[in-house]
Amino acid sequence: MIEAQDLVLEYVSGKRQIRALDGVSLRIAAGDRLGIVGESGSGKSTFGAALGRLLPPSAHQTGALRVDGVDVFEADRDRIRELRQNTMAFIPQDPVSSLDPTKRIGKQLALATGVRDRTAQTEMLDRVKIRQPAEVLRRYPFEISGGMAQRVVIAIAMARRPRILVADEPTASLDSLVRDEVLALMFATADELSATLVWLSHDLAAVRRWCGRVAVMHRGRVVEEGPAADVLDDPQHEYTQELVASDPRNRRATAGGPEPEHARKEPVR
Ligand SMILES: Nc1ncnc2c1ncn2[C@@H]1O[C@H](COP(=O)(O)OP(=O)(O)OP(=O)(O)O)[C@@H](O)[C@H]1O
């Protein structure tokens, strides 16, 4: 469903060149739950953005990237627009700033999804477990919490029934309790849609818990990839070993933590 082959991507401004992706080759099968981990600057966001060709003009790339049969860098604008609108949904890092501050939530739902009926809108918010949805529809983004804003963003993403969800640190701005709730919602949403989920994350323990697979990025390369529990419990690459060793939460989880969610038979709701 997603296949990158020797993907090299540089941001070029004047004489400065930053190589954000340095030969990424990665296959993500339909229905996979893939966590992409790596320190800041390793290229995770760039890879996520490349999936929808959501890159600034300073980005130059070589290599190939296919998403749902579309050659992302060769496709014409209409084909890319269709891919972004019908196949993929992006869940961003900062939900509040991804919403339009000047419009009430109800208006934003209408614009983003075409659903104008209040009852249908209320149901959309109900589905992402927002309490008092009718009230929330009347509010502006600054009047709701970060966790609620991320639920609204997920509701908008769900409405188009995407087959690929790309989430870039979707819980970075949330406190830990809300973070778990939003992650549970995101994975339940992916289950409900039978969607492929690509989650760019710093949280190794959460990736081990929620994802079937993990890819570890370092300096623009995927240095290790495989089943999340195997890679994070028994890392083979030196960089993954360092990353795991430097993450106290991951050490706790591997030392007798709960079974990973993906190992359960029932989907998490
Ligand atoms: N628009 C841009 N222009 C120039 N350089 C950029 C741009 N976006 C990212 N970079 C650079 O590309 C490299 C990879 O950045 P990227 O944001 O993809 O990494 P990341 O792993 O997602 O980091 P983080 O976890 O902090 O989000 C970094 O050196 C970054 O400074």
CSV table of N, CA and C and ligand atoms in Angstrom, one decimal, residues 9 11-13 16 18-21 38-48 56 58 93 168-169 200-202 217 220, ligand 1:
chain,number,residue,atom,x,y,z
A,9,LEU,N,15.6,13.0,0.3
A,9,LEU,CA,15.0,14.3,0.2
A,9,LEU,C,15.8,15.4,0.9
A,11,TYR,N,16.2,19.6,1.7
A,11,TYR,CA,15.7,21.0,1.7
A,11,TYR,C,16.8,21.9,1.3
A,12,VAL,N,16.6,22.7,0.2
A,12,VAL,CA,17.6,23.5,-0.3
A,12,VAL,C,17.2,24.9,-0.2
A,13,SER,N,18.1,25.7,0.5
A,13,SER,CA,17.8,27.2,0.4
A,13,SER,C,19.2,27.9,0.3
A,16,ARG,N,22.6,26.4,1.3
A,16,ARG,CA,22.4,25.4,2.4
A,16,ARG,C,21.5,24.2,1.9
A,18,ILE,N,19.9,20.6,3.5
A,18,ILE,CA,19.7,19.7,4.6
A,18,ILE,C,19.1,18.4,4.1
A,19,ARG,N,19.9,17.4,4.2
A,19,ARG,CA,19.4,16.1,3.8
A,19,ARG,C,18.5,15.5,4.9
A,20,ALA,N,17.2,15.6,4.7
A,20,ALA,CA,16.2,15.1,5.7
A,20,ALA,C,16.0,13.6,5.6
A,21,LEU,N,15.9,13.1,4.4
A,21,LEU,CA,15.8,11.7,4.1
A,21,LEU,C,17.0,11.2,3.3
A,38,GLY,N,12.3,7.8,16.4
A,38,GLY,CA,13.7,8.4,16.1
A,38,GLY,C,13.8,9.7,16.8
A,39,GLU,N,15.0,10.2,17.1
A,39,GLU,CA,15.1,11.5,17.7
A,39,GLU,C,14.7,12.6,16.8
A,40,SER,N,14.6,13.8,17.4
A,40,SER,CA,14.2,15.0,16.7
A,40,SER,C,15.2,15.2,15.5
A,41,GLY,N,14.6,15.5,14.4
A,41,GLY,CA,15.5,15.8,13.2
A,41,GLY,C,15.9,14.5,12.4
A,42,SER,N,15.3,13.4,12.8
A,42,SER,CA,15.7,12.1,12.1
A,42,SER,C,15.0,12.0,10.8
A,43,GLY,N,13.9,12.8,10.6
A,43,GLY,CA,13.3,12.8,9.3
A,43,GLY,C,11.8,12.2,9.3
A,44,LYS,N,11.3,12.0,10.5
A,44,LYS,CA,9.9,11.4,10.6
A,44,LYS,C,8.9,12.3,10.0
A,45,SER,N,8.9,13.6,10.4
A,45,SER,CA,7.8,14.5,9.8
A,45,SER,C,8.0,14.6,8.3
A,46,THR,N,9.2,14.7,7.9
A,46,THR,CA,9.5,14.8,6.4
A,46,THR,C,8.9,13.6,5.7
A,47,PHE,N,9.1,12.4,6.2
A,47,PHE,CA,8.6,11.2,5.6
A,47,PHE,C,7.0,11.3,5.6
A,48,GLY,N,6.4,11.7,6.7
A,48,GLY,CA,5.0,11.8,6.8
A,48,GLY,C,4.4,12.8,5.8
A,56,PRO,N,7.4,21.7,1.2
A,56,PRO,CA,7.6,23.1,0.8
A,56,PRO,C,8.4,23.1,-0.6
A,58,SER,N,11.1,24.2,-1.3
A,58,SER,CA,12.6,24.0,-1.1
A,58,SER,C,12.9,22.5,-1.1
A,93,GLN,N,0.2,17.5,14.8
A,93,GLN,CA,0.8,17.6,16.2
A,93,GLN,C,0.0,18.5,17.1
A,168,ASP,N,1.1,12.7,13.1
A,168,ASP,CA,2.4,13.2,13.4
A,168,ASP,C,2.4,13.7,14.8
A,169,GLU,N,2.9,12.9,15.7
A,169,GLU,CA,3.0,13.3,17.2
A,169,GLU,C,1.6,13.8,17.6
A,200,LEU,N,3.9,8.8,13.7
A,200,LEU,CA,5.3,9.4,13.9
A,200,LEU,C,5.3,9.7,15.4
A,201,SER,N,6.2,9.1,16.1
A,201,SER,CA,6.2,9.2,17.6
A,201,SER,C,7.5,9.3,18.2
A,202,HIS,N,7.6,9.9,19.4
A,202,HIS,CA,8.8,9.9,20.3
A,202,HIS,C,8.6,8.9,21.4
A,217,MET,N,14.1,5.5,12.7
A,217,MET,CA,14.8,6.4,11.8
A,217,MET,C,16.0,7.0,12.5
A,220,GLY,N,17.9,10.4,8.8
A,220,GLY,CA,17.2,10.3,7.5
A,220,GLY,C,17.2,8.9,6.9
B,1,LIG,N1,10.9,23.1,5.8
B,1,LIG,C1,12.1,22.8,6.1
B,1,LIG,N2,13.2,23.5,5.6
B,1,LIG,C2,14.4,23.2,5.9
B,1,LIG,N3,14.8,22.2,6.7
B,1,LIG,C3,13.8,21.4,7.2
B,1,LIG,C4,12.4,21.7,7.0
B,1,LIG,N4,11.7,20.8,7.6
B,1,LIG,C5,12.6,20.0,8.3
B,1,LIG,N5,13.8,20.4,8.0
B,1,LIG,C6,15.1,19.7,8.5
B,1,LIG,O1,15.1,18.4,8.1
B,1,LIG,C7,15.6,17.5,9.1
B,1,LIG,C8,14.5,16.4,9.4
B,1,LIG,O2,13.4,17.1,10.1
B,1,LIG,P1,12.0,16.4,10.4
B,1,LIG,O3,11.1,17.5,11.0
B,1,LIG,O4,11.6,15.6,9.3
B,1,LIG,O5,12.5,15.4,11.6
B,1,LIG,P2,11.6,14.8,12.8
B,1,LIG,O6,12.2,13.5,13.0
B,1,LIG,O7,10.2,14.8,12.4
B,1,LIG,O8,11.8,15.8,14.0
B,1,LIG,P3,10.8,16.1,15.2
B,1,LIG,O9,10.6,14.8,15.9
B,1,LIG,O10,11.5,17.2,15.9
B,1,LIG,O11,9.5,16.5,14.5
B,1,LIG,C9,16.0,18.4,10.2
B,1,LIG,O12,17.3,18.7,10.1
B,1,LIG,C10,15.1,19.6,10.1
B,1,LIG,O13,15.8,20.7,10.6
